[in-house]
C-alpha cells in the first residue's frame, strides 16, 4: 500500500513521539512512557511549573541529555526526501521537541510544541539555544544572566496557547490543497489538541488521510482513510519510495 502522490497533490505530515522512538527517545504514554503514572497534564503546565519548577527542570534536563545522545532514524530521513521531492507542496508539522527532524535536514517544519534545546526567561522573555541547562541534584533553579528571571524550557505546556502563526500556516496549506491534500500522521496517539484535530479538518475537505503507528489507537485510527500498522522507521521509507 503506497501513497498516491499526483501532479496536484500536497502532502502534510504530522509526527509525534513514536517517530523518535527508533532513535531511542522514550515516548510519553504507554508502556515505560516518560509520563507513565504521572498526571502529566497537571505537571507540564504553567501551574505545575509554578508549584514545582525543580521537578519540571529535572524532567526536561533528563530529556535534553537523552536528545543530545541520539540520532535521526530512517523515518526522519524519509520525510526529508519527501520534502525534497515536493518543495512547497510539502509541510511537516511536528509535536516533537527533540529537534531530530531539523537535524535530519527537514526545513519546512512547524515545531508546534516548541524546542527542547531552547531556554526562555520567564521575565525578560529572551530565548536562547541551550542544551546544557539540566538542574543537577542540589543545584539552584536556573536564572537569567540578564535579569535574574527564572528560566524555563521553550516548550508549549498544557493550557498554554500555541503560536497562532503556526496554526494559520497549517490551515492555509490545507485549504490551498483542498481535495488534493494527502495527510499522514505518524507515531502519535492523537490525544493532544489542537494537533489531534488536524485529521478532522482533512476529512472536512475530503483529503486523503493515513495513520502510521505500531499500535494504532482505536479512537484515533477510525478517523483515517488508511491505517498502516508498523514502525515509522520501516513504514515511511516504503510508503512513498
Ligand atoms: C491549547 C510539551 C488553547 C513539550 C506537550 C482542558 C483544559 C485545558 C486544555 C485542554 C482541555 N481539553 C483539551 C485541552 C487542550 C489540551 C489537550 O489537548 N489536552 C489533552 C490531554 C486532552 N491542549 C493544550 O493545552 C494545548 N494548548 O489547547 O491552548 C487552550 C488553552 C487553555 C484551555 C483550553 C485550550 C497545548 C498542547 C501542548 C502540550 N505540550 N508537550 C514536551 O514536553 O514534549 S504535549 C505532549 O504530548 C508532547 O508534545 C507530545 O508530542 C504530545 C503528543 O504525544 P504523542 O507525540 O502522540 O506521543 P504518545 O507517547 O502519546 O504516542 C506515541 C504514539 O507512537 C503511540 O500511539 C505509539 O503507539 C506510537 N509509536 C511508538 N513507537 C512507534 C510508534 N509509531 C510508529 N513507530 C514507532 N516506532
Ligand atoms: Zn531575563
Short mmCIF file of C-alpha atoms and ligand atoms in Angstrom, two decimals:
data_model
loop_
_atom_site.label_atom_id
_atom_site.label_comp_id
_atom_site.label_asym_id
_atom_site.label_seq_id
_atom_site.Cartn_x
_atom_site.Cartn_y
_atom_site.Cartn_z
CA UNK A 1 0.00 0.00 0.00
CA UNK A 2 1.61 3.26 -1.10
CA UNK A 3 0.67 6.96 -1.05
CA UNK A 4 -0.82 8.17 -4.34
CA UNK A 5 1.04 11.46 -4.93
CA UNK A 6 -0.12 13.11 -8.17
CA UNK A 7 0.61 16.35 -10.04
CA UNK A 8 -1.61 18.45 -7.77
CA UNK A 9 -1.14 16.52 -4.51
CA UNK A 10 0.03 18.43 -1.43
CA UNK A 11 1.44 16.34 1.42
CA UNK A 12 1.11 17.32 5.09
CA UNK A 13 2.78 15.07 7.68
CA UNK A 14 2.07 15.21 11.44
CA UNK A 15 4.59 13.46 13.67
CA UNK A 16 4.56 12.52 17.35
CA UNK A 17 6.89 10.85 19.80
CA UNK A 18 6.61 7.46 18.04
CA UNK A 19 8.69 8.78 15.12
CA UNK A 20 11.63 9.35 17.50
CA UNK A 21 11.19 6.01 19.33
CA UNK A 22 13.55 4.13 16.95
CA UNK A 23 16.20 6.74 17.68
CA UNK A 24 15.97 5.69 21.31
CA UNK A 25 13.82 8.56 22.60
CA UNK A 26 11.12 7.46 25.04
CA UNK A 27 7.50 8.17 24.06
CA UNK A 28 5.09 9.70 26.55
CA UNK A 29 2.22 7.34 27.05
CA UNK A 30 2.01 3.60 27.09
CA UNK A 31 4.49 1.05 28.39
CA UNK A 32 7.56 2.63 30.01
CA UNK A 33 6.50 6.02 28.69
CA UNK A 34 8.09 9.17 30.06
CA UNK A 35 4.85 10.16 31.68
CA UNK A 36 3.71 6.73 32.83
CA UNK A 37 1.85 7.07 36.09
CA UNK A 38 2.29 10.83 36.14
CA UNK A 39 -0.61 13.25 35.79
CA UNK A 40 1.33 14.99 33.08
CA UNK A 41 -1.36 17.45 32.14
CA UNK A 42 -1.00 18.81 35.68
CA UNK A 43 2.78 18.80 35.79
CA UNK A 44 3.69 20.02 32.27
CA UNK A 45 1.62 23.18 32.74
CA UNK A 46 2.28 26.78 33.89
CA UNK A 47 0.71 25.90 37.25
CA UNK A 48 2.86 22.79 37.56
CA UNK A 49 5.96 24.88 36.84
CA UNK A 50 4.96 27.50 39.38
CA UNK A 51 4.44 24.84 42.06
CA UNK A 52 7.36 22.52 41.38
CA UNK A 53 9.84 24.16 38.97
CA UNK A 54 12.66 21.83 40.03
CA UNK A 55 10.60 18.73 39.15
CA UNK A 56 9.94 20.10 35.67
CA UNK A 57 13.58 21.16 35.22
CA UNK A 58 14.76 17.68 36.20
CA UNK A 59 12.26 16.17 33.73
CA UNK A 60 13.39 18.39 30.87
CA UNK A 61 17.05 18.20 31.83
CA UNK A 62 16.87 14.40 31.56
CA UNK A 63 15.26 14.69 28.11
CA UNK A 64 17.92 17.18 26.94
CA UNK A 65 20.66 14.74 27.94
CA UNK A 66 18.84 11.95 26.09
CA UNK A 67 18.15 14.03 22.97
CA UNK A 68 21.83 15.01 22.69
CA UNK A 69 22.87 11.37 22.57
CA UNK A 70 20.53 10.17 19.81
CA UNK A 71 20.48 10.48 16.02
CA UNK A 72 17.63 10.83 13.48
CA UNK A 73 16.34 7.50 12.13
CA UNK A 74 15.14 6.25 8.71
CA UNK A 75 11.69 7.74 9.35
CA UNK A 76 13.15 11.24 9.76
CA UNK A 77 15.27 10.81 6.63
CA UNK A 78 12.29 9.61 4.57
CA UNK A 79 10.45 12.85 5.41
CA UNK A 80 13.46 14.93 4.29
CA UNK A 81 13.35 13.04 0.97
CA UNK A 82 9.59 13.72 0.56
CA UNK A 83 10.20 17.44 1.19
CA UNK A 84 12.97 17.50 -1.43
CA UNK A 85 10.60 15.95 -3.99
CA UNK A 86 7.65 18.26 -3.29
CA UNK A 87 9.13 21.54 -2.01
CA UNK A 88 6.27 23.98 -1.30
CA UNK A 89 3.74 21.18 -1.71
CA UNK A 90 5.11 19.54 1.45
CA UNK A 91 4.64 20.60 5.08
CA UNK A 92 5.85 18.81 8.22
CA UNK A 93 4.03 19.55 11.50
CA UNK A 94 5.75 18.02 14.50
CA UNK A 95 4.65 17.71 18.12
CA UNK A 96 8.17 16.58 18.97
CA UNK A 97 10.52 19.00 20.65
CA UNK A 98 13.67 16.82 20.30
CA UNK A 99 14.91 18.62 17.17
CA UNK A 100 15.55 15.35 15.28
CA UNK A 101 13.60 16.42 12.17
CA UNK A 102 15.66 19.62 11.91
CA UNK A 103 18.90 17.68 12.50
CA UNK A 104 17.91 15.20 9.74
CA UNK A 105 17.59 18.15 7.33
CA UNK A 106 13.85 18.92 7.27
CA UNK A 107 13.37 22.64 6.53
CA UNK A 108 9.62 23.07 6.13
CA UNK A 109 8.89 22.12 9.75
CA UNK A 110 6.31 23.61 12.10
CA UNK A 111 7.53 22.93 15.68
CA UNK A 112 4.03 23.00 17.21
CA UNK A 113 5.10 22.33 20.81
CA UNK A 114 8.38 24.26 20.84
CA UNK A 115 12.03 23.28 21.23
CA UNK A 116 13.64 21.18 23.97
CA UNK A 117 17.07 22.73 23.23
CA UNK A 118 15.89 26.28 23.76
CA UNK A 119 15.52 28.10 27.08
CA UNK A 120 13.29 31.12 27.69
CA UNK A 121 13.42 33.68 30.51
CA UNK A 122 10.05 33.99 32.25
CA UNK A 123 10.80 37.66 32.99
CA UNK A 124 12.53 39.31 30.00
CA UNK A 125 11.26 36.60 27.60
CA UNK A 126 14.58 36.26 25.79
CA UNK A 127 15.02 32.87 24.13
CA UNK A 128 18.40 31.22 23.54
CA UNK A 129 19.77 27.89 22.33
CA UNK A 130 20.69 25.89 25.40
CA UNK A 131 21.34 22.18 25.52
CA UNK A 132 23.21 22.24 28.82
CA UNK A 133 20.87 23.53 31.48
CA UNK A 134 19.87 20.46 33.44
CA UNK A 135 19.19 21.39 37.07
CA UNK A 136 21.51 18.81 38.67
CA UNK A 137 20.60 17.47 42.11
CA UNK A 138 21.10 20.12 44.75
CA UNK A 139 21.63 22.89 42.19
CA UNK A 140 19.51 26.03 42.44
CA UNK A 141 16.90 26.89 39.81
CA UNK A 142 18.46 28.28 36.59
CA UNK A 143 18.25 32.07 36.38
CA UNK A 144 18.65 34.54 33.53
CA UNK A 145 22.07 36.21 33.31
CA UNK A 146 20.50 39.46 32.14
CA UNK A 147 17.64 39.96 34.60
CA UNK A 148 17.86 37.06 37.11
CA UNK A 149 14.38 35.93 35.99
CA UNK A 150 13.53 32.24 36.33
CA UNK A 151 14.39 30.27 33.18
CA UNK A 152 12.13 27.62 31.59
CA UNK A 153 12.37 25.24 28.64
CA UNK A 154 10.97 26.93 25.49
CA UNK A 155 8.19 24.37 25.01
CA UNK A 156 4.38 24.67 24.99
CA UNK A 157 2.79 23.21 28.12
CA UNK A 158 -0.79 22.09 28.64
CA UNK A 159 -3.12 25.08 28.94
CA UNK A 160 -0.67 27.29 27.01
CA UNK A 161 -1.59 28.76 23.63
CA UNK A 162 0.23 27.53 20.56
CA UNK A 163 1.85 30.11 18.28
CA UNK A 164 -1.16 31.23 16.22
CA UNK A 165 1.02 31.82 13.13
CA UNK A 166 1.80 28.10 13.10
CA UNK A 167 -1.89 27.21 13.18
CA UNK A 168 -2.64 29.76 10.42
CA UNK A 169 0.17 28.35 8.25
CA UNK A 170 -1.19 24.82 8.61
CA UNK A 171 -4.77 25.76 7.75
CA UNK A 172 -3.65 27.88 4.79
CA UNK A 173 -1.63 24.93 3.48
CA UNK A 174 -4.59 22.58 3.91
CA UNK A 175 -7.15 24.99 2.39
CA UNK A 176 -4.94 25.61 -0.65
CA UNK A 177 -4.61 21.85 -1.14
CA UNK A 178 -8.34 21.12 -0.73
CA UNK A 179 -9.21 17.66 -2.00
CA UNK A 180 -5.65 17.25 -3.31
CA UNK A 181 -4.43 17.10 0.29
CA UNK A 182 -2.71 13.91 1.45
CA UNK A 183 -2.28 13.84 5.26
CA UNK A 184 -0.02 11.34 7.02
CA UNK A 185 0.05 11.15 10.84
CA UNK A 186 2.92 9.05 12.18
CA UNK A 187 3.80 7.98 15.72
CA UNK A 188 1.18 9.95 17.58
CA UNK A 189 -1.54 8.72 19.93
CA UNK A 190 -3.83 11.56 18.83
CA UNK A 191 -4.59 12.66 22.38
CA UNK A 192 -3.31 16.23 22.38
CA UNK A 193 -5.18 19.11 20.76
CA UNK A 194 -5.09 21.05 18.51
CA UNK A 195 -2.68 18.59 16.73
CA UNK A 196 -5.08 15.68 17.20
CA UNK A 197 -7.86 17.62 15.46
CA UNK A 198 -5.97 18.09 12.16
CA UNK A 199 -7.25 14.82 10.69
CA UNK A 200 -10.83 16.05 11.18
CA UNK A 201 -10.02 19.15 9.08
CA UNK A 202 -8.58 16.88 6.37
CA UNK A 203 -11.78 14.83 6.37
CA UNK A 204 -13.89 18.01 6.03
CA UNK A 205 -12.09 18.93 2.82
CA UNK A 206 -12.21 15.36 1.50
CA UNK A 207 -8.44 14.96 1.57
CA UNK A 208 -6.89 11.51 1.97
CA UNK A 209 -5.62 10.57 5.44
CA UNK A 210 -3.14 7.90 6.56
CA UNK A 211 -2.12 6.83 10.07
CA UNK A 212 1.20 5.05 10.68
CA UNK A 213 1.58 3.53 14.15
CA UNK A 214 2.96 0.33 15.71
CA UNK A 215 -0.25 0.08 17.70
CA UNK A 216 -2.85 2.44 16.17
CA UNK A 217 -5.17 3.78 18.93
CA UNK A 218 -8.75 2.76 18.12
CA UNK A 219 -10.40 6.14 18.81
CA UNK A 220 -7.89 7.91 16.51
CA UNK A 221 -7.41 5.30 13.75
CA UNK A 222 -11.15 5.33 12.99
CA UNK A 223 -10.82 8.91 11.62
CA UNK A 224 -8.31 7.95 8.88
CA UNK A 225 -8.92 6.57 5.37
CA UNK A 226 -5.92 4.25 5.68
CA UNK A 227 -4.13 2.79 8.73
CA UNK A 228 -0.70 1.17 8.35
CA UNK A 229 0.45 -0.80 11.39
CA UNK A 230 4.23 -0.75 11.78
CA UNK A 231 7.29 1.15 12.91
CA UNK A 232 7.59 4.56 11.25
CA UNK A 233 11.29 3.98 10.53
CA UNK A 234 10.31 0.95 8.44
CA UNK A 235 6.93 2.08 7.04
CA UNK A 236 7.67 5.68 5.93
CA UNK A 237 10.53 4.85 3.50
CA UNK A 238 8.22 2.28 1.83
CA UNK A 239 5.03 4.39 1.94
CA UNK A 240 6.31 6.66 -0.84
CA UNK A 241 9.55 5.03 -2.06
C1 LIG B 1 -4.09 24.68 23.87
C2 LIG B 1 5.23 19.79 25.75
C3 LIG B 1 -5.53 26.51 23.94
C4 LIG B 1 6.59 19.58 25.21
C5 LIG B 1 3.09 18.90 25.10
C6 LIG B 1 -8.96 21.31 29.09
C7 LIG B 1 -8.20 22.30 29.73
C8 LIG B 1 -7.07 22.86 29.13
C9 LIG B 1 -6.69 22.45 27.86
C10 LIG B 1 -7.44 21.46 27.28
C11 LIG B 1 -8.56 20.90 27.84
N1 LIG B 1 -9.05 19.96 26.99
C12 LIG B 1 -8.29 19.93 25.90
C13 LIG B 1 -7.33 20.84 26.06
C14 LIG B 1 -6.32 21.14 25.17
C15 LIG B 1 -5.03 20.46 25.64
C16 LIG B 1 -5.14 18.98 25.38
O1 LIG B 1 -5.13 18.59 24.25
N2 LIG B 1 -5.30 18.17 26.44
C17 LIG B 1 -5.47 16.75 26.20
C18 LIG B 1 -4.59 15.94 27.12
C19 LIG B 1 -6.94 16.43 26.34
N3 LIG B 1 -4.06 21.07 24.78
C20 LIG B 1 -3.40 22.16 25.20
O2 LIG B 1 -3.44 22.60 26.33
C21 LIG B 1 -2.60 22.84 24.11
N4 LIG B 1 -2.88 24.24 24.18
O3 LIG B 1 -5.01 23.97 23.52
O4 LIG B 1 -4.22 26.03 24.06
C22 LIG B 1 -6.21 26.30 25.26
C23 LIG B 1 -5.67 26.89 26.38
C24 LIG B 1 -6.34 26.73 27.60
C25 LIG B 1 -7.52 25.97 27.67
C26 LIG B 1 -8.02 25.33 26.52
C27 LIG B 1 -7.36 25.49 25.32
C28 LIG B 1 -1.12 22.63 24.35
C29 LIG B 1 -0.76 21.21 23.97
C30 LIG B 1 0.76 21.04 24.04
C31 LIG B 1 1.09 20.25 25.27
N5 LIG B 1 2.53 20.04 25.33
N6 LIG B 1 4.38 18.73 25.27
C32 LIG B 1 7.10 18.24 25.65
O5 LIG B 1 7.23 18.04 26.85
O6 LIG B 1 7.34 17.43 24.75
S1 LIG B 1 2.16 17.62 24.53
C33 LIG B 1 2.99 16.17 24.54
O7 LIG B 1 2.08 15.18 24.00
C34 LIG B 1 4.20 16.14 23.62
O8 LIG B 1 4.41 17.34 22.93
C35 LIG B 1 3.83 15.06 22.63
O9 LIG B 1 4.35 15.32 21.42
C36 LIG B 1 2.35 15.17 22.63
C37 LIG B 1 1.55 14.12 21.98
O10 LIG B 1 2.03 12.87 22.39
P1 LIG B 1 2.47 11.89 21.19
O11 LIG B 1 3.51 12.58 20.41
O12 LIG B 1 1.24 11.45 20.49
O13 LIG B 1 3.17 10.73 21.97
P2 LIG B 1 2.49 9.47 22.69
O14 LIG B 1 3.53 8.83 23.54
O15 LIG B 1 1.19 9.90 23.30
O16 LIG B 1 2.12 8.48 21.47
C38 LIG B 1 3.17 7.87 20.72
C39 LIG B 1 2.50 7.04 19.65
O17 LIG B 1 3.52 6.49 18.84
C40 LIG B 1 1.71 5.86 20.20
O18 LIG B 1 0.47 5.79 19.52
C41 LIG B 1 2.59 4.65 19.90
O19 LIG B 1 1.81 3.50 19.61
C42 LIG B 1 3.30 5.12 18.67
N7 LIG B 1 4.63 4.53 18.45
C43 LIG B 1 5.57 4.17 19.37
N8 LIG B 1 6.68 3.73 18.72
C44 LIG B 1 6.45 3.84 17.39
C45 LIG B 1 5.15 4.35 17.21
N9 LIG B 1 4.61 4.56 15.99
C46 LIG B 1 5.39 4.29 14.93
N10 LIG B 1 6.65 3.81 15.02
C47 LIG B 1 7.22 3.57 16.23
N11 LIG B 1 8.46 3.07 16.29
ZN1 LIG B 2 15.71 37.57 31.68
#
